[in-house]
CSV table of C-alpha atoms in Angstrom, one decimal:
chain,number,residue,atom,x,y,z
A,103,UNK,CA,-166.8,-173.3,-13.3
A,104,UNK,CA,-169.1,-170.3,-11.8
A,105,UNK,CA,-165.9,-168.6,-11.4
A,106,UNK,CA,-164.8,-169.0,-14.7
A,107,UNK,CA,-168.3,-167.7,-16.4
A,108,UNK,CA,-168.1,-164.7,-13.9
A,109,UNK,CA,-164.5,-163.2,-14.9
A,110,UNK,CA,-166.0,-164.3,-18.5
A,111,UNK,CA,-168.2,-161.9,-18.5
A,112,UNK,CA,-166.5,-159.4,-16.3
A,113,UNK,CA,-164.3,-159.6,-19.0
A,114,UNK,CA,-166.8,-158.6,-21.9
A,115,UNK,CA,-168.3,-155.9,-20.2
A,116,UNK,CA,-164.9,-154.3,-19.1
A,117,UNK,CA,-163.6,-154.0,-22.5
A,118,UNK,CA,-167.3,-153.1,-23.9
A,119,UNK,CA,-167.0,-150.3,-21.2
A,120,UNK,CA,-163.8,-149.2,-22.4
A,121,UNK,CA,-164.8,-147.8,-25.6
A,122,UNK,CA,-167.0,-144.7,-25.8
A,123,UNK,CA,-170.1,-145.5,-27.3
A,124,UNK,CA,-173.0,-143.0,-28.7
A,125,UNK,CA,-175.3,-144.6,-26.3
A,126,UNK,CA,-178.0,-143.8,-29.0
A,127,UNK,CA,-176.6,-145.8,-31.6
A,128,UNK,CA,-174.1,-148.9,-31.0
A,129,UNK,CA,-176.6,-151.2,-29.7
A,130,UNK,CA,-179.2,-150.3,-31.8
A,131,UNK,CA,-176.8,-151.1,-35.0
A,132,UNK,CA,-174.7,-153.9,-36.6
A,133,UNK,CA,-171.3,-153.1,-37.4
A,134,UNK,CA,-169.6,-152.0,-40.8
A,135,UNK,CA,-169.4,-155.6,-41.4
A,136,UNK,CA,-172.7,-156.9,-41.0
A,137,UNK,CA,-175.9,-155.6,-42.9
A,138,UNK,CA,-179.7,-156.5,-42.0
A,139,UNK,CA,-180.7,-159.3,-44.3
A,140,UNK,CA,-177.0,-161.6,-44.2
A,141,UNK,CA,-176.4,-165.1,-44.4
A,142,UNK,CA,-174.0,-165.9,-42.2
A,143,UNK,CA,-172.6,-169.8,-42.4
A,144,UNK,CA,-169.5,-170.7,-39.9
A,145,UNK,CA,-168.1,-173.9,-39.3
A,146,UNK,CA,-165.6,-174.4,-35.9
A,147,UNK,CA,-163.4,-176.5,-33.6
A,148,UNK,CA,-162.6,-175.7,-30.3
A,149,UNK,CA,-163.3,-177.1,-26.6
A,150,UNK,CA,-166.0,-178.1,-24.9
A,151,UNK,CA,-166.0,-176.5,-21.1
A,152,UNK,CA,-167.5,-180.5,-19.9
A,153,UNK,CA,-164.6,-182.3,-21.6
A,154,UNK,CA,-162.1,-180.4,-19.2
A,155,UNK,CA,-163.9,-179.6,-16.2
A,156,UNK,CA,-162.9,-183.3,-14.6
A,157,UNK,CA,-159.6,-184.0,-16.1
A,158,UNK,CA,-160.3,-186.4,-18.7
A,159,UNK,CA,-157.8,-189.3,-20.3
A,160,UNK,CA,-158.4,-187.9,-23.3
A,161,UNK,CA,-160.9,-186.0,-25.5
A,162,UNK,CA,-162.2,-185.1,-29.2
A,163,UNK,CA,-162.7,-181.3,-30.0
A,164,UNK,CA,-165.6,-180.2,-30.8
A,165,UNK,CA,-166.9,-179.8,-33.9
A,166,UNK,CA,-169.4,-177.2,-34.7
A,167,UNK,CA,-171.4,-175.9,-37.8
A,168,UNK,CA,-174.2,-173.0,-37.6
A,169,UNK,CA,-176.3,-170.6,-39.6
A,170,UNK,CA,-177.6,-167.7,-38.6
A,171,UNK,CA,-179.7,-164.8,-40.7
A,172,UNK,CA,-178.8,-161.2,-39.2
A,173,UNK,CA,-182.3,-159.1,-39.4
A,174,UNK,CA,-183.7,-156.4,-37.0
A,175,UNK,CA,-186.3,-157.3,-33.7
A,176,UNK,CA,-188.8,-154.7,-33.8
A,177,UNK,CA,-187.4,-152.7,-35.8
A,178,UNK,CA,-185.0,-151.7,-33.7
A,179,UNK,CA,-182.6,-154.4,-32.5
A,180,UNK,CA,-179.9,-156.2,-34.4
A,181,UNK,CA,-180.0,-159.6,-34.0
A,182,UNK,CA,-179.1,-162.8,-36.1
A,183,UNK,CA,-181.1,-166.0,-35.6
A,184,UNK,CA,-180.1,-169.6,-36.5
A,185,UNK,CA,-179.4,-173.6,-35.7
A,186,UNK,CA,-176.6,-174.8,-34.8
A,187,UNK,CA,-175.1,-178.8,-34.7
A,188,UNK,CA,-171.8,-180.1,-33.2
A,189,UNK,CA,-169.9,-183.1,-31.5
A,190,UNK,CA,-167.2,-184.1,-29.3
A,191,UNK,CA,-166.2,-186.6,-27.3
A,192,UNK,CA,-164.4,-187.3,-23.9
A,193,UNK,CA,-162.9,-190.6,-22.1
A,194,UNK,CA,-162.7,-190.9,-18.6
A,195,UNK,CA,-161.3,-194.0,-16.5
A,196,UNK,CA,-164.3,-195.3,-14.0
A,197,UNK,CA,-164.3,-197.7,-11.6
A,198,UNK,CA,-168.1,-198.4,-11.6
A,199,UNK,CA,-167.5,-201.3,-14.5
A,200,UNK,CA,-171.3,-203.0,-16.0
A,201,UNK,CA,-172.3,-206.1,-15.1
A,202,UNK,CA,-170.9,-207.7,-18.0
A,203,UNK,CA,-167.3,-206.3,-17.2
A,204,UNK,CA,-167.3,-206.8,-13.1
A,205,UNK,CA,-164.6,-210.1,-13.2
A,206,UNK,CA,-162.7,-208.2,-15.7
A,207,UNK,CA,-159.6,-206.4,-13.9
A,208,UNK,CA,-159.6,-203.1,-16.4
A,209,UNK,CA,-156.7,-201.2,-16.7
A,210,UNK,CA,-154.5,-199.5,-13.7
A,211,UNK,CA,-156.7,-197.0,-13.9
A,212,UNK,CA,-160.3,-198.5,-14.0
A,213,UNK,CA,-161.9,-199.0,-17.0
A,214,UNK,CA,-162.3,-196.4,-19.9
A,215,UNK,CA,-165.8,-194.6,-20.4
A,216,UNK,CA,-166.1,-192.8,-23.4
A,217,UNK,CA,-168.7,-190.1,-24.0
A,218,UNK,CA,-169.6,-189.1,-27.6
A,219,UNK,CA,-172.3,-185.8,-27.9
A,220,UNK,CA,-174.2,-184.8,-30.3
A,221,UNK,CA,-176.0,-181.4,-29.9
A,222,UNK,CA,-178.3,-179.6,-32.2
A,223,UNK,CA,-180.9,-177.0,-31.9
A,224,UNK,CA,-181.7,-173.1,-32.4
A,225,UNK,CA,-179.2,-169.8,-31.5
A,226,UNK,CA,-179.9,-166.4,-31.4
A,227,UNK,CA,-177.3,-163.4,-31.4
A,228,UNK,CA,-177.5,-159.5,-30.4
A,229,UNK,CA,-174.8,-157.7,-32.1
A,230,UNK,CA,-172.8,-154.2,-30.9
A,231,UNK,CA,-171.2,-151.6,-33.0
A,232,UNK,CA,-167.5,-150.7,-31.1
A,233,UNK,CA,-166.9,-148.6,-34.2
A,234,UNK,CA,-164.0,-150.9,-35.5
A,235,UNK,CA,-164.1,-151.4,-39.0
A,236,UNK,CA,-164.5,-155.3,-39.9
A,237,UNK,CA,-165.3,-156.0,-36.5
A,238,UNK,CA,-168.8,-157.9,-35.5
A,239,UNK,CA,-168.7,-158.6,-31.8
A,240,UNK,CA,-171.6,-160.6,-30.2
A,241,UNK,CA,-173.6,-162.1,-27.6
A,242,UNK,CA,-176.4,-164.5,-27.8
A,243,UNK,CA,-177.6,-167.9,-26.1
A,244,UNK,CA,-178.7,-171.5,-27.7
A,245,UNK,CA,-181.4,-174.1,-26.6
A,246,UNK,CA,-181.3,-177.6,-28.4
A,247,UNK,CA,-180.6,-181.1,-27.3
A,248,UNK,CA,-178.0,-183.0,-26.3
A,249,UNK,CA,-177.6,-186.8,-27.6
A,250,UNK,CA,-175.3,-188.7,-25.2
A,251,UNK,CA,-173.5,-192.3,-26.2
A,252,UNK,CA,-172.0,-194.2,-23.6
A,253,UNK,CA,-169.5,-197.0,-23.6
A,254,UNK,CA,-167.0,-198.6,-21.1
A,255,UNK,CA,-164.8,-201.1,-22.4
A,256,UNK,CA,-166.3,-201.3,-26.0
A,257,UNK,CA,-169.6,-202.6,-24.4
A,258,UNK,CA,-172.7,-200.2,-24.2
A,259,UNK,CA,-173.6,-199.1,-20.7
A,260,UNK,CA,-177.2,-199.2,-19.4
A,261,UNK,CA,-178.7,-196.0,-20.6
A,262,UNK,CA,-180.5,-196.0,-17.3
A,263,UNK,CA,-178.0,-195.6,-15.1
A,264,UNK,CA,-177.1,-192.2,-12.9
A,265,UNK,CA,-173.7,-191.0,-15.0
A,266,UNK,CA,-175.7,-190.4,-18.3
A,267,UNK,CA,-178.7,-189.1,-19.8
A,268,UNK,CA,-179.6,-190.4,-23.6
A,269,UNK,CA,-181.1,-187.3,-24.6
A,270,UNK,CA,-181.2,-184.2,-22.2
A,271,UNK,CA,-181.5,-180.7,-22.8
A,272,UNK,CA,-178.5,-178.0,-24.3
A,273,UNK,CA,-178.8,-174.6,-23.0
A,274,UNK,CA,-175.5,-172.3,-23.5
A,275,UNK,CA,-174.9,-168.8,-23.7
A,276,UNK,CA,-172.3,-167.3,-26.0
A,277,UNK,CA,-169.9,-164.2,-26.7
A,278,UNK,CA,-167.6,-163.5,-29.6
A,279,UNK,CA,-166.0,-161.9,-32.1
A,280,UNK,CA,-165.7,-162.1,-35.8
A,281,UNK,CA,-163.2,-160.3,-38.1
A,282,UNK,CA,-164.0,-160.0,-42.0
A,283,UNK,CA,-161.0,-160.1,-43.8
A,284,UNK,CA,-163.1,-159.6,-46.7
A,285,UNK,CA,-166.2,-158.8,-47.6
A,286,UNK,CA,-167.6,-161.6,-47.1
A,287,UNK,CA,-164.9,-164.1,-45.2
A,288,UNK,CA,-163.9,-163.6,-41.5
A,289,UNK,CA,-163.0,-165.7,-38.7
A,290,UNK,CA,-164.7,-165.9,-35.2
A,291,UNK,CA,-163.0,-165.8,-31.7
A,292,UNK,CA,-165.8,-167.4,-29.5
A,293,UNK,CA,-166.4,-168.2,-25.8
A,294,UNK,CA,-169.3,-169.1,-23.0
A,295,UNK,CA,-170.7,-172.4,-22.1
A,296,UNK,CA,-171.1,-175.0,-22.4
A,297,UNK,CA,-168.2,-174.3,-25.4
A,298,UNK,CA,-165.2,-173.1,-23.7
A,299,UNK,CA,-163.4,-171.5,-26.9
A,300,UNK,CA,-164.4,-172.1,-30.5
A,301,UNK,CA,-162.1,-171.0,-33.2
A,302,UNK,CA,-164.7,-170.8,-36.7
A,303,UNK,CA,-164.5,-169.7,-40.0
A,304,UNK,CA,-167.3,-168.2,-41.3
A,305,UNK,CA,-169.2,-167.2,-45.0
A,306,UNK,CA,-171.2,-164.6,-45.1
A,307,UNK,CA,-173.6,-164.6,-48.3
């Protein structure tokens, strides 16, 4: 996974580099498509970077929805600030059963454990001008928290025990992309982690 977020962001700041800024003004200004003062409302689906790193039986994509507000940070720096919510869920096959489960045989496999999330909490973006109409390209980070629900077999595992925390902390960094179709409509090419890739479509009022 640290392997993966490096050529991530190797990535970004290759193709950043590639274009020949005014060093005096791109990252000091939003794009053509954003101005100070927007609204900017996106809902997504996409994959979680947990739900793959370990090969799971199956999973749910994840589901996000966020608002942001783009303004300037002393005057001088375009950001957007925001919340954010989304879910998604994963099942593994374990073969550390609860209590209630231990003379039950499961399945080849083990038994399945199937994680549901929840996360919620604040985002913040800084936004560069490339100079390409229609183009709003980003990176930010988000701190919320994570709500974890646990259950093997149907039965609810003990909260308590080493493979899950109830309620832990979500931090995640994120970059991306949006193109406005129109003037107000566009749709988002996003990446980082914890979220792998996100696909959104956004509404900017």
């Amino acid at each position: 996974m640290k392997k993966l977020i490096t050529t991530i962001l190797t990535t970004f700041l290759i193709i950043s580099s590639s274009f020949a800024f005014d060093t005096n003004t791109f990252w000091k200004q939003y794009s053509s498509a954003v101005t100070p003062g927007a609204n900017i409302a996106s809902v997504g689906i996409g994959i979680n970077g947990y739900t793959v790193s370990n090969k799971p039986a199956s999973m749910i994509p994840e589901i996000s929805l966020s608002y942001e507000k783009a303004m300037y940070f002393a005057d001088m720096l375009p950001i957007s600030v925001g919340g954010y919510a989304n879910m998604y869920g994963v099942t593994y096959y374990t073969q550390n059963p609860p209590a209630t489960l231990a003379g039950d045989e499961g399945t080849e496999k083990g038994w399945p454990a199937k994680y549901m999330y929840f996360n919620f909490g604040a985002l913040a973006k800084y936004h560069l001008d490339l100079g390409i109409d229609n183009l709003d390209v980003y990176a930010g980070g988000k701190v919320g928290l994570n709500i974890t629900s646990f259950r093997i077999s149907g039965e609810k595992y003990d909260p308590a025990n080493k493979y899950t925390r109830p309620i832990a902390v979500d931090l995640g960094f994120i970059l991306g992309g949006t193109y406005y179709f129109t003037s107000n409509m566009g749709a988002t090419l996003e990446t980082g982690f914890p979220g792998f890739l996100n696909v959104q479509f956004n509404y900017k009022f």
